[in-house]
Amino acid sequence: MSSMIQLISPVDGRIYAERHCADTVQIEQALTAAATAQAQWKRRPLNERAAFCSAAADAMLAMKADIVPELAWQMGRPVRFGAGELRGFEERARHMIAIAPKALATIEPTPIAGFRRYIKREPLGTVLVVAPWNYPYLTAVNTIIPALMAGNSVILKHASQTLLVGERFAEAFRRANLPEGLFQNLLLDHQQTASMIASGRVQQVNFTGSVAAGKAMESAATGRFLGMGLELGGKDPAYVRADANLEHAVENLVDGSFFNSGQSCCAVERIYVDQKIYPAFVERFVDLTNQYVLGNPLDQATTLGPLVNPGAAEFVRGQIVDALAKGAKALIDPKTFPLDAPGSAYMAPQVLVDVSHDMSVMREESFGPVVGIMPVAGDDEAIALMNDSEFGLSASLWTQDLAAAEHLGDQIDTGTVFMNRCDYLDPALAWTGVKHSGRGVTLSSLGYEHLTRAKSFHLRHET
């Protein structure tokens, strides 16, 4: 008998769902079925693949009424925001389907008399998607739809905390009548996942998660020469220049810091503010933060739900305690958020000032509702501090000077530079990171390059 996975809800600490992990026979059958189905799927015209994928997206959206509260029970996001993830799911799915003809088109170099030369995009084979719980539909769709559009088969291993999301994907493709074996959802433990990667029977792994888990993925893939896409989190900075629209910057940075209880790889976790506007910025930031309603995510009035589990909340509380011991000052009184309590997954948002890069909260990924704010003398100091990190996923600049934003953006070590917005993925742009934020690309036409291989034809037809 395979091991049992229990999904403990952050809402009330009770078991919300439990399932058995796949056994050895099921894993073997899945790998065989994926390879068999893919051999036929890659020969299907692109418009047929698009019809299946579009039907699956339609089927997923038709389940919205069930998905939104289900998400709250699984990972704690308030139901008032649950539909937003499905809107993002649809935006990304539709975009990647729409750009596939151009992204996968044959490349033809300058003609040479007597020769026919071109480069085709060939599918890789079977793609293993290892998806996280924090944005379980968005992160998974980034690879699943383009992988299928490119002619691959897909095996999804979703996080145990959101195991029902994997089942929703399977149901959507079943309703779309996708050929059997092309998409499969497997519940796997860590060792089973590593064994599948090491088997040589998957050709690409796309993983979103922690740095430590990313290293484990690479270790499992050693010597297999397979593709590896790793999105490993961040410690994303923001810089508010003196010329910024203050109200706009505060409103968006509060949201960017605390949406989803800060549990986002591209959440804003550290903010640098020009010293000339620093006092006004902090005052407004604290006022807006105090307006959050911490509560049961099934309640429509709740704007801040619990973290995924008590352990995650205790890690963030520990960072705050460490910062305070080193001289930081906390500007939010947790007592104004009655559900906040030691040992609970429910945690008040926190704003820290008098912080420095000697503190864990300014260096290690928090993945929770805390942000440190520092004054800076100007652009040079801000850029130095933004780059003083082992992460590099996204960074935001708040200014009314477009030329300055482009100039400063060139100096930031990051995958994405935002101006006057944050914590957003545009499916037309490459989603990627540098340093410990990972490697590889999803979304945009470049995302297709990591799900295909080039095959060149050099044909001499005149002799």
CSV table of C-alpha atoms in Angstrom, one decimal:
chain,number,residue,atom,x,y,z
A,1,MET,CA,0.0,0.0,0.0
A,2,SER,CA,1.3,3.4,-0.9
A,3,SER,CA,1.7,6.2,1.7
A,4,MET,CA,-1.2,8.5,2.5
A,5,ILE,CA,-1.0,12.3,2.1
A,6,GLN,CA,-3.2,14.4,4.3
A,7,LEU,CA,-4.2,17.9,3.4
A,8,ILE,CA,-4.4,19.9,6.6
A,9,SER,CA,-6.5,23.1,6.1
A,10,PRO,CA,-5.0,26.3,7.4
A,11,VAL,CA,-8.5,27.5,8.0
A,12,ASP,CA,-9.1,25.3,11.1
A,13,GLY,CA,-6.3,22.8,11.3
A,14,ARG,CA,-8.4,19.9,10.3
A,15,ILE,CA,-7.9,17.3,7.6
A,16,TYR,CA,-9.6,18.7,4.5
A,17,ALA,CA,-8.7,15.8,2.1
A,18,GLU,CA,-6.5,12.7,2.0
A,19,ARG,CA,-5.3,10.6,-0.8
A,20,HIS,CA,-2.9,7.7,-1.4
A,21,CYS,CA,0.3,8.4,-3.3
A,22,ALA,CA,0.7,6.7,-6.6
A,23,ASP,CA,2.3,3.3,-6.4
A,24,THR,CA,5.1,1.8,-8.5
A,25,VAL,CA,2.7,0.2,-11.0
A,26,GLN,CA,0.7,3.4,-11.4
A,27,ILE,CA,3.9,5.5,-12.0
A,28,GLU,CA,5.2,3.0,-14.6
A,29,GLN,CA,1.8,3.0,-16.4
A,30,ALA,CA,1.7,6.8,-16.4
A,31,LEU,CA,5.2,7.1,-18.0
A,32,THR,CA,4.4,4.5,-20.6
A,33,ALA,CA,1.0,6.0,-21.4
A,34,ALA,CA,2.6,9.5,-21.7
A,35,ALA,CA,5.2,8.3,-24.2
A,36,THR,CA,2.7,6.4,-26.3
A,37,ALA,CA,0.2,9.3,-26.4
A,38,GLN,CA,2.8,11.9,-27.2
A,39,ALA,CA,4.0,9.9,-30.2
A,40,GLN,CA,0.6,10.4,-31.8
A,41,TRP,CA,-0.1,13.9,-30.3
A,42,LYS,CA,3.0,15.5,-31.9
A,43,ARG,CA,1.5,14.7,-35.3
A,44,ARG,CA,-1.7,16.5,-34.7
A,45,PRO,CA,-2.1,19.8,-36.5
A,46,LEU,CA,-1.6,22.8,-34.2
A,47,ASN,CA,-5.2,24.0,-34.6
A,48,GLU,CA,-6.4,20.6,-33.2
A,49,ARG,CA,-4.2,20.9,-30.2
A,50,ALA,CA,-5.5,24.4,-29.7
A,51,ALA,CA,-9.1,23.2,-29.7
A,52,PHE,CA,-8.4,20.6,-27.0
A,53,CYS,CA,-6.5,23.2,-24.8
A,54,SER,CA,-9.2,25.8,-25.3
A,55,ALA,CA,-11.9,23.3,-24.3
A,56,ALA,CA,-9.9,22.4,-21.2
A,57,ALA,CA,-9.6,26.1,-20.2
A,58,ASP,CA,-13.4,26.5,-20.7
A,59,ALA,CA,-14.0,23.4,-18.6
A,60,MET,CA,-11.8,24.7,-15.8
A,61,LEU,CA,-13.6,28.1,-15.7
A,62,ALA,CA,-16.9,26.3,-15.6
A,63,MET,CA,-15.8,24.9,-12.2
A,64,LYS,CA,-15.2,28.3,-10.7
A,65,ALA,CA,-18.0,28.1,-8.1
A,66,ASP,CA,-16.4,25.1,-6.5
A,67,ILE,CA,-12.8,26.1,-7.0
A,68,VAL,CA,-12.9,29.4,-5.2
A,69,PRO,CA,-14.0,28.0,-1.7
A,70,GLU,CA,-11.9,24.9,-2.3
A,71,LEU,CA,-8.8,27.1,-2.7
A,72,ALA,CA,-9.6,28.9,0.6
A,73,TRP,CA,-9.8,25.6,2.4
A,74,GLN,CA,-6.6,24.3,0.9
A,75,MET,CA,-4.2,27.2,1.2
A,76,GLY,CA,-6.1,30.0,3.0
A,77,ARG,CA,-6.7,32.7,0.3
A,78,PRO,CA,-9.8,34.7,1.0
A,79,VAL,CA,-12.7,33.8,-1.2
A,80,ARG,CA,-13.1,37.5,-2.2
A,81,PHE,CA,-9.9,37.1,-4.2
A,82,GLY,CA,-10.2,33.5,-5.3
A,83,ALA,CA,-11.7,34.3,-8.7
A,84,GLY,CA,-8.7,36.4,-9.5
A,85,GLU,CA,-6.5,33.4,-9.8
A,86,LEU,CA,-8.9,31.9,-12.4
A,87,ARG,CA,-8.9,35.1,-14.4
A,88,GLY,CA,-5.1,34.9,-14.4
A,89,PHE,CA,-5.3,31.3,-15.4
A,90,GLU,CA,-7.5,32.1,-18.4
A,91,GLU,CA,-5.4,35.1,-19.4
A,92,ARG,CA,-2.2,32.9,-19.6
A,93,ALA,CA,-3.9,29.9,-21.1
A,94,ARG,CA,-5.5,31.9,-23.9
A,95,HIS,CA,-2.4,33.9,-24.6
A,96,MET,CA,-0.1,30.9,-24.9
A,97,ILE,CA,-2.6,29.2,-27.2
A,98,ALA,CA,-2.9,32.3,-29.4
A,99,ILE,CA,0.8,32.9,-29.8
A,100,ALA,CA,1.7,29.2,-30.5
A,101,PRO,CA,1.5,29.4,-34.3
A,102,LYS,CA,4.1,32.2,-34.4
A,103,ALA,CA,6.2,30.8,-31.6
A,104,LEU,CA,6.4,27.3,-33.1
A,105,ALA,CA,6.6,28.4,-36.7
A,106,THR,CA,9.4,27.1,-38.9
A,107,ILE,CA,12.4,29.4,-39.2
A,108,GLU,CA,13.7,30.0,-42.6
A,109,PRO,CA,17.1,31.7,-43.1
A,110,THR,CA,18.0,33.8,-46.2
A,111,PRO,CA,17.5,31.6,-49.3
A,112,ILE,CA,20.5,30.1,-51.1
A,113,ALA,CA,20.0,28.9,-54.6
A,114,GLY,CA,19.9,25.1,-54.8
A,115,PHE,CA,19.2,24.5,-51.2
A,116,ARG,CA,16.1,24.2,-48.9
A,117,ARG,CA,17.1,25.2,-45.4
A,118,TYR,CA,14.9,25.6,-42.3
A,119,ILE,CA,14.6,25.0,-38.6
A,120,LYS,CA,11.7,23.2,-37.1
A,121,ARG,CA,10.6,23.2,-33.4
A,122,GLU,CA,10.2,19.6,-32.3
A,123,PRO,CA,8.5,18.6,-29.0
A,124,LEU,CA,10.7,17.2,-26.3
A,125,GLY,CA,8.6,14.3,-25.2
A,126,THR,CA,7.2,14.1,-21.7
A,127,VAL,CA,7.2,17.2,-19.5
A,128,LEU,CA,7.0,16.8,-15.7
A,129,VAL,CA,5.4,19.8,-14.0
A,130,VAL,CA,6.1,20.1,-10.2
A,131,ALA,CA,3.7,22.8,-9.1
A,132,PRO,CA,3.5,24.8,-5.8
A,133,TRP,CA,0.5,25.5,-3.5
A,134,ASN,CA,0.7,29.3,-3.3
A,135,TYR,CA,-0.7,30.1,-6.8
A,136,PRO,CA,-1.6,26.5,-7.7
A,137,TYR,CA,-3.5,27.2,-11.0
A,138,LEU,CA,-1.3,30.1,-12.3
A,139,THR,CA,2.0,28.4,-11.8
A,140,ALA,CA,0.9,25.1,-13.3
A,141,VAL,CA,-0.8,26.6,-16.3
A,142,ASN,CA,2.4,28.4,-17.2
A,143,THR,CA,3.8,25.1,-18.4
A,144,ILE,CA,0.9,22.8,-18.9
A,145,ILE,CA,-0.8,24.6,-21.8
A,146,PRO,CA,2.3,25.5,-23.8
A,147,ALA,CA,3.8,22.1,-23.3
A,148,LEU,CA,0.7,20.5,-24.8
A,149,MET,CA,0.5,23.1,-27.5
A,150,ALA,CA,4.1,22.3,-28.5
A,151,GLY,CA,3.3,18.6,-28.9
A,152,ASN,CA,4.5,17.2,-25.5
A,153,SER,CA,2.7,15.0,-23.0
A,154,VAL,CA,2.4,16.3,-19.4
A,155,ILE,CA,2.6,14.6,-16.0
A,156,LEU,CA,1.6,17.0,-13.2
A,157,LYS,CA,2.9,16.5,-9.7
A,158,HIS,CA,1.1,19.1,-7.6
A,159,ALA,CA,1.9,20.1,-4.0
A,160,SER,CA,0.2,18.0,-1.4
A,161,GLN,CA,-1.2,21.1,0.1
A,162,THR,CA,-3.2,21.7,-3.1
A,163,LEU,CA,-3.7,18.2,-4.2
A,164,LEU,CA,-7.3,18.9,-5.3
A,165,VAL,CA,-5.9,21.4,-7.9
A,166,GLY,CA,-4.2,18.5,-9.7
A,167,GLU,CA,-7.5,16.7,-9.7
A,168,ARG,CA,-9.3,19.8,-11.2
A,169,PHE,CA,-6.7,19.9,-14.0
A,170,ALA,CA,-7.3,16.2,-14.7
A,171,GLU,CA,-11.1,16.8,-14.7
A,172,ALA,CA,-10.8,19.8,-17.1
A,173,PHE,CA,-8.8,17.8,-19.6
A,174,ARG,CA,-11.2,14.8,-19.2
A,175,ARG,CA,-14.2,17.1,-20.0
A,176,ALA,CA,-12.2,18.4,-23.0
A,177,ASN,CA,-11.8,14.8,-24.3
A,178,LEU,CA,-8.0,15.2,-24.5
A,179,PRO,CA,-6.6,11.9,-25.8
A,180,GLU,CA,-5.9,9.5,-22.9
A,181,GLY,CA,-2.4,9.5,-21.5
A,182,LEU,CA,-1.5,13.0,-22.7
A,183,PHE,CA,-2.2,14.7,-19.4
A,184,GLN,CA,-1.9,12.8,-16.1
A,185,ASN,CA,-2.1,13.9,-12.5
A,186,LEU,CA,0.0,11.9,-10.0
A,187,LEU,CA,0.3,12.3,-6.3
A,188,LEU,CA,3.9,11.6,-5.5
A,189,ASP,CA,6.2,11.9,-2.4
A,190,HIS,CA,9.6,13.5,-2.7
A,191,GLN,CA,11.4,10.2,-3.3
A,192,GLN,CA,9.0,9.2,-6.0
A,193,THR,CA,9.4,12.5,-7.7
A,194,ALA,CA,13.2,12.2,-7.6
A,195,SER,CA,13.0,8.7,-9.0
A,196,MET,CA,10.8,9.8,-11.9
A,197,ILE,CA,13.3,12.6,-12.8
A,198,ALA,CA,16.2,10.1,-12.6
A,199,SER,CA,14.4,7.5,-14.7
A,200,GLY,CA,15.4,9.0,-18.0
A,201,ARG,CA,11.7,8.8,-19.1
A,202,VAL,CA,10.9,12.5,-18.8
A,203,GLN,CA,12.6,15.0,-21.0
A,204,GLN,CA,11.9,18.3,-19.2
A,205,VAL,CA,11.1,19.2,-15.6
A,206,ASN,CA,9.5,22.6,-14.7
A,207,PHE,CA,9.6,23.2,-11.0
A,208,THR,CA,8.4,26.1,-8.8
A,209,GLY,CA,9.4,26.1,-5.1
A,210,SER,CA,12.3,26.6,-2.7
A,211,VAL,CA,16.0,26.9,-3.4
A,212,ALA,CA,16.6,23.7,-1.4
A,213,ALA,CA,14.0,21.7,-3.3
A,214,GLY,CA,15.5,23.1,-6.6
A,215,LYS,CA,18.9,21.8,-5.6
A,216,ALA,CA,17.3,18.4,-5.0
A,217,MET,CA,15.7,18.4,-8.4
A,218,GLU,CA,19.0,19.2,-10.0
A,219,SER,CA,20.7,16.4,-8.0
A,220,ALA,CA,18.0,13.9,-9.2
A,221,ALA,CA,18.6,15.0,-12.8
A,222,THR,CA,22.4,14.6,-12.7
A,223,GLY,CA,23.7,12.8,-15.7
A,224,ARG,CA,20.3,12.6,-17.4
A,225,PHE,CA,20.8,15.6,-19.8
A,226,LEU,CA,17.2,16.7,-19.5
A,227,GLY,CA,15.9,20.2,-19.5
A,228,MET,CA,15.3,21.9,-16.1
A,229,GLY,CA,13.2,25.0,-15.5
A,230,LEU,CA,13.5,26.2,-11.9
A,231,GLU,CA,11.6,29.1,-10.4
A,232,LEU,CA,12.9,29.3,-6.9
A,233,GLY,CA,11.5,32.4,-5.2
A,234,GLY,CA,12.7,35.8,-4.4
A,235,LYS,CA,13.3,38.7,-2.0
A,236,ASP,CA,11.9,41.3,-4.3
A,237,PRO,CA,12.8,44.9,-3.8
A,238,ALA,CA,11.0,48.2,-4.6
A,239,TYR,CA,12.5,51.6,-4.9
A,240,VAL,CA,10.3,54.7,-4.5
A,241,ARG,CA,12.0,57.8,-6.0
A,242,ALA,CA,11.3,61.3,-4.8
A,243,ASP,CA,9.2,62.0,-7.9
A,244,ALA,CA,6.9,59.1,-7.4
A,245,ASN,CA,3.1,59.4,-7.2
A,246,LEU,CA,3.0,58.8,-3.5
A,247,GLU,CA,-0.6,57.6,-3.1
A,248,HIS,CA,-0.3,55.2,-6.1
A,249,ALA,CA,3.0,53.8,-4.8
A,250,VAL,CA,1.7,53.2,-1.3
A,251,GLU,CA,-1.6,51.6,-2.5
A,252,ASN,CA,0.2,49.2,-4.8
A,253,LEU,CA,3.1,48.4,-2.6
A,254,VAL,CA,0.9,47.5,0.4
A,255,ASP,CA,-1.0,45.2,-1.9
A,256,GLY,CA,2.2,43.8,-3.4
A,257,SER,CA,3.6,43.1,0.1
A,258,PHE,CA,0.5,41.5,1.7
A,259,PHE,CA,-1.7,40.0,-1.0
A,260,ASN,CA,-2.0,36.3,-0.5
A,261,SER,CA,-0.5,36.9,3.0
A,262,GLY,CA,2.8,37.7,1.3
A,263,GLN,CA,3.0,34.1,0.1
A,264,SER,CA,4.2,34.9,-3.4
A,265,CYS,CA,7.6,34.4,-5.0
A,266,CYS,CA,7.4,37.9,-6.4
A,267,ALA,CA,5.9,39.6,-3.4
A,268,VAL,CA,7.5,42.9,-2.4
A,269,GLU,CA,9.6,42.0,0.7
A,270,ARG,CA,11.9,45.1,1.0
A,271,ILE,CA,11.2,48.7,0.1
A,272,TYR,CA,13.7,51.5,-0.3
A,273,VAL,CA,12.3,55.1,-0.2
A,274,ASP,CA,14.0,58.3,-1.1
A,275,GLN,CA,14.7,60.1,2.3
A,276,LYS,CA,12.8,63.2,1.1
A,277,ILE,CA,9.5,61.4,1.1
A,278,TYR,CA,10.3,58.6,3.5
A,279,PRO,CA,8.2,59.9,6.5
A,280,ALA,CA,5.1,60.5,4.4
A,281,PHE,CA,5.4,57.2,2.7
A,282,VAL,CA,5.8,55.2,5.9
A,283,GLU,CA,2.9,57.0,7.5
A,284,ARG,CA,0.5,56.2,4.6
A,285,PHE,CA,1.8,52.7,4.3
A,286,VAL,CA,1.1,51.9,8.0
A,287,ASP,CA,-2.4,53.5,7.8
A,288,LEU,CA,-3.4,51.4,4.8
A,289,THR,CA,-1.9,48.2,6.3
A,290,ASN,CA,-4.0,48.7,9.4
A,291,GLN,CA,-7.1,48.5,7.3
A,292,TYR,CA,-6.6,44.8,6.5
A,293,VAL,CA,-9.2,42.4,8.0
A,294,LEU,CA,-7.5,39.2,9.3
A,295,GLY,CA,-10.0,36.4,9.4
A,296,ASN,CA,-11.5,33.2,8.1
A,297,PRO,CA,-10.9,33.1,4.4
A,298,LEU,CA,-14.4,31.8,3.8
A,299,ASP,CA,-15.8,35.1,5.0
A,300,GLN,CA,-16.3,37.7,2.3
A,301,ALA,CA,-15.2,40.5,4.6
A,302,THR,CA,-11.7,38.9,5.1
A,303,THR,CA,-8.9,40.6,3.2
A,304,LEU,CA,-6.0,38.7,4.9
A,305,GLY,CA,-6.2,35.0,5.4
A,306,PRO,CA,-4.0,32.6,7.4
A,307,LEU,CA,-0.6,31.5,6.2
A,308,VAL,CA,-0.5,28.0,4.7
A,309,ASN,CA,0.4,26.4,8.1
A,310,PRO,CA,1.5,27.5,11.6
A,311,GLY,CA,5.1,26.6,10.9
A,312,ALA,CA,5.2,29.2,8.1
A,313,ALA,CA,3.8,31.8,10.4
A,314,GLU,CA,6.3,31.0,13.1
A,315,PHE,CA,9.2,31.4,10.7
A,316,VAL,CA,8.0,34.9,9.9
A,317,ARG,CA,7.4,35.7,13.5
A,318,GLY,CA,11.0,34.5,14.2
A,319,GLN,CA,12.3,36.9,11.6
A,320,ILE,CA,10.5,39.8,13.2
A,321,VAL,CA,11.8,38.9,16.7
A,322,ASP,CA,15.3,38.7,15.3
A,323,ALA,CA,14.9,42.1,13.6
A,324,LEU,CA,13.6,43.7,16.8
A,325,ALA,CA,16.5,42.3,18.8
A,326,LYS,CA,18.9,44.0,16.3
A,327,GLY,CA,17.2,47.4,16.5
A,328,ALA,CA,14.3,47.4,14.1
A,329,LYS,CA,11.0,49.0,15.1
A,330,ALA,CA,7.6,47.4,14.4
A,331,LEU,CA,4.9,49.8,13.4
A,332,ILE,CA,1.8,47.5,13.5
A,333,ASP,CA,0.3,46.4,16.8
A,334,PRO,CA,-0.6,42.7,16.4
A,335,LYS,CA,-3.2,43.2,19.2
A,336,THR,CA,-5.4,45.1,16.7
A,337,PHE,CA,-5.7,41.8,14.7
A,338,PRO,CA,-7.4,39.6,17.3
A,339,LEU,CA,-6.8,36.2,15.5
A,340,ASP,CA,-3.0,36.7,15.6
A,341,ALA,CA,-1.5,34.4,18.2
A,342,PRO,CA,1.7,32.5,18.7
A,343,GLY,CA,1.4,29.0,17.2
A,344,SER,CA,-1.4,30.0,14.9
A,345,ALA,CA,-1.4,30.2,11.1
A,346,TYR,CA,-3.3,33.5,11.4
A,347,MET,CA,-0.8,36.3,11.5
A,348,ALA,CA,-1.1,40.1,11.5
A,349,PRO,CA,0.7,42.0,8.8
A,350,GLN,CA,3.9,43.8,10.0
A,351,VAL,CA,5.8,46.8,8.8
A,352,LEU,CA,9.4,47.2,10.1
A,353,VAL,CA,11.6,50.3,10.0
A,354,ASP,CA,15.1,51.0,11.3
A,355,VAL,CA,16.1,47.8,9.4
A,356,SER,CA,19.4,46.8,7.8
A,357,HIS,CA,20.8,44.1,5.6
A,358,ASP,CA,22.3,42.5,8.7
A,359,MET,CA,18.8,41.2,9.5
A,360,SER,CA,17.3,38.0,8.2
A,361,VAL,CA,14.0,39.8,7.3
A,362,MET,CA,15.9,41.9,4.7
A,363,ARG,CA,17.9,39.0,3.2
A,364,GLU,CA,16.1,35.7,3.5
A,365,GLU,CA,12.8,35.0,1.7
A,366,SER,CA,10.0,35.6,4.3
A,367,PHE,CA,7.0,34.3,2.3
A,368,GLY,CA,4.7,36.0,4.7
A,369,PRO,CA,3.1,39.3,5.7
A,370,VAL,CA,6.1,41.3,6.7
A,371,VAL,CA,8.0,44.0,4.9
A,372,GLY,CA,11.1,46.2,5.9
A,373,ILE,CA,11.3,49.8,4.7
A,374,MET,CA,14.6,51.7,4.5
A,375,PRO,CA,15.3,55.4,3.6
A,376,VAL,CA,18.0,56.0,0.9
A,377,ALA,CA,19.9,59.1,-0.2
A,378,GLY,CA,19.2,58.5,-3.9
A,379,ASP,CA,19.5,56.2,-6.9
A,380,ASP,CA,23.0,54.9,-6.3
A,381,GLU,CA,22.3,53.7,-2.8
A,382,ALA,CA,19.0,52.2,-3.8
A,383,ILE,CA,20.4,50.2,-6.6
A,384,ALA,CA,23.3,48.9,-4.4
A,385,LEU,CA,20.8,47.7,-1.8
A,386,MET,CA,18.4,46.2,-4.3
A,387,ASN,CA,21.3,44.1,-5.8
A,388,ASP,CA,22.6,43.1,-2.3
A,389,SER,CA,20.6,39.8,-2.4
A,390,GLU,CA,21.1,36.2,-3.5
A,391,PHE,CA,17.7,36.4,-5.3
A,392,GLY,CA,16.7,38.2,-8.5
A,393,LEU,CA,13.2,37.5,-9.6
A,394,SER,CA,11.5,40.9,-10.0
A,395,ALA,CA,12.1,44.5,-8.8
A,396,SER,CA,9.9,47.6,-9.0
A,397,LEU,CA,10.7,51.2,-9.6
A,398,TRP,CA,8.2,54.0,-8.6
A,399,THR,CA,8.8,57.2,-10.5
A,400,GLN,CA,7.3,59.4,-13.1
A,401,ASP,CA,10.5,59.4,-15.2
A,402,LEU,CA,10.4,56.6,-17.8
A,403,ALA,CA,13.9,57.3,-19.0
A,404,ALA,CA,15.2,57.0,-15.4
A,405,ALA,CA,13.3,53.8,-14.9
A,406,GLU,CA,14.9,52.3,-18.0
A,407,HIS,CA,18.3,53.4,-17.0
A,408,LEU,CA,18.0,52.1,-13.5
A,409,GLY,CA,16.4,48.9,-14.7
A,410,ASP,CA,19.5,48.1,-16.7
A,411,GLN,CA,21.5,48.2,-13.4
A,412,ILE,CA,19.3,45.8,-11.4
A,413,ASP,CA,20.1,42.1,-11.2
A,414,THR,CA,16.6,40.7,-11.8
A,415,GLY,CA,14.4,38.8,-14.2
A,416,THR,CA,11.7,41.4,-14.5
A,417,VAL,CA,11.8,45.2,-14.0
A,418,PHE,CA,8.5,46.9,-13.2
A,419,MET,CA,7.7,50.6,-13.2
A,420,ASN,CA,4.7,51.8,-11.1
A,421,ARG,CA,3.4,48.3,-10.6
A,422,CYS,CA,4.5,45.0,-9.0
A,423,ASP,CA,3.6,41.4,-8.2
A,424,TYR,CA,2.2,40.7,-11.7
A,425,LEU,CA,3.0,38.3,-14.5
A,426,ASP,CA,2.4,39.6,-18.1
A,427,PRO,CA,2.0,36.4,-20.2
A,428,ALA,CA,3.5,38.3,-23.2
A,429,LEU,CA,6.8,38.7,-21.3
A,430,ALA,CA,9.3,36.1,-20.3
A,431,TRP,CA,9.0,35.0,-16.6
A,432,THR,CA,12.5,34.2,-15.5
A,433,GLY,CA,15.0,34.9,-12.7
A,434,VAL,CA,18.7,35.2,-11.9
A,435,LYS,CA,20.9,34.1,-9.1
A,436,HIS,CA,19.0,31.9,-6.6
A,437,SER,CA,15.7,32.8,-8.2
A,438,GLY,CA,16.4,30.0,-10.7
A,439,ARG,CA,16.8,29.5,-14.4
A,440,GLY,CA,14.8,28.9,-17.5
A,441,VAL,CA,11.8,30.8,-18.9
A,442,THR,CA,8.0,30.4,-18.8
A,443,LEU,CA,5.4,32.4,-20.7
A,444,SER,CA,5.9,34.5,-23.8
A,445,SER,CA,7.2,33.1,-27.1
A,446,LEU,CA,10.5,32.4,-25.3
A,447,GLY,CA,8.7,29.9,-23.0
A,448,TYR,CA,8.1,27.7,-26.0
A,449,GLU,CA,11.9,27.5,-26.6
A,450,HIS,CA,12.3,25.6,-23.4
A,451,LEU,CA,9.6,23.1,-24.3
A,452,THR,CA,10.9,22.3,-27.8
A,453,ARG,CA,14.2,21.4,-29.4
A,454,ALA,CA,15.5,22.8,-32.7
A,455,LYS,CA,15.8,20.4,-35.7
A,456,SER,CA,17.6,21.8,-38.7
A,457,PHE,CA,16.9,20.7,-42.4
A,458,HIS,CA,19.7,21.3,-44.9
A,459,LEU,CA,18.5,20.0,-48.2
A,460,ARG,CA,20.5,20.3,-51.4
A,461,HIS,CA,18.0,19.8,-54.3
A,462,GLU,CA,20.2,20.8,-57.2
A,463,THR,CA,23.2,18.6,-58.1
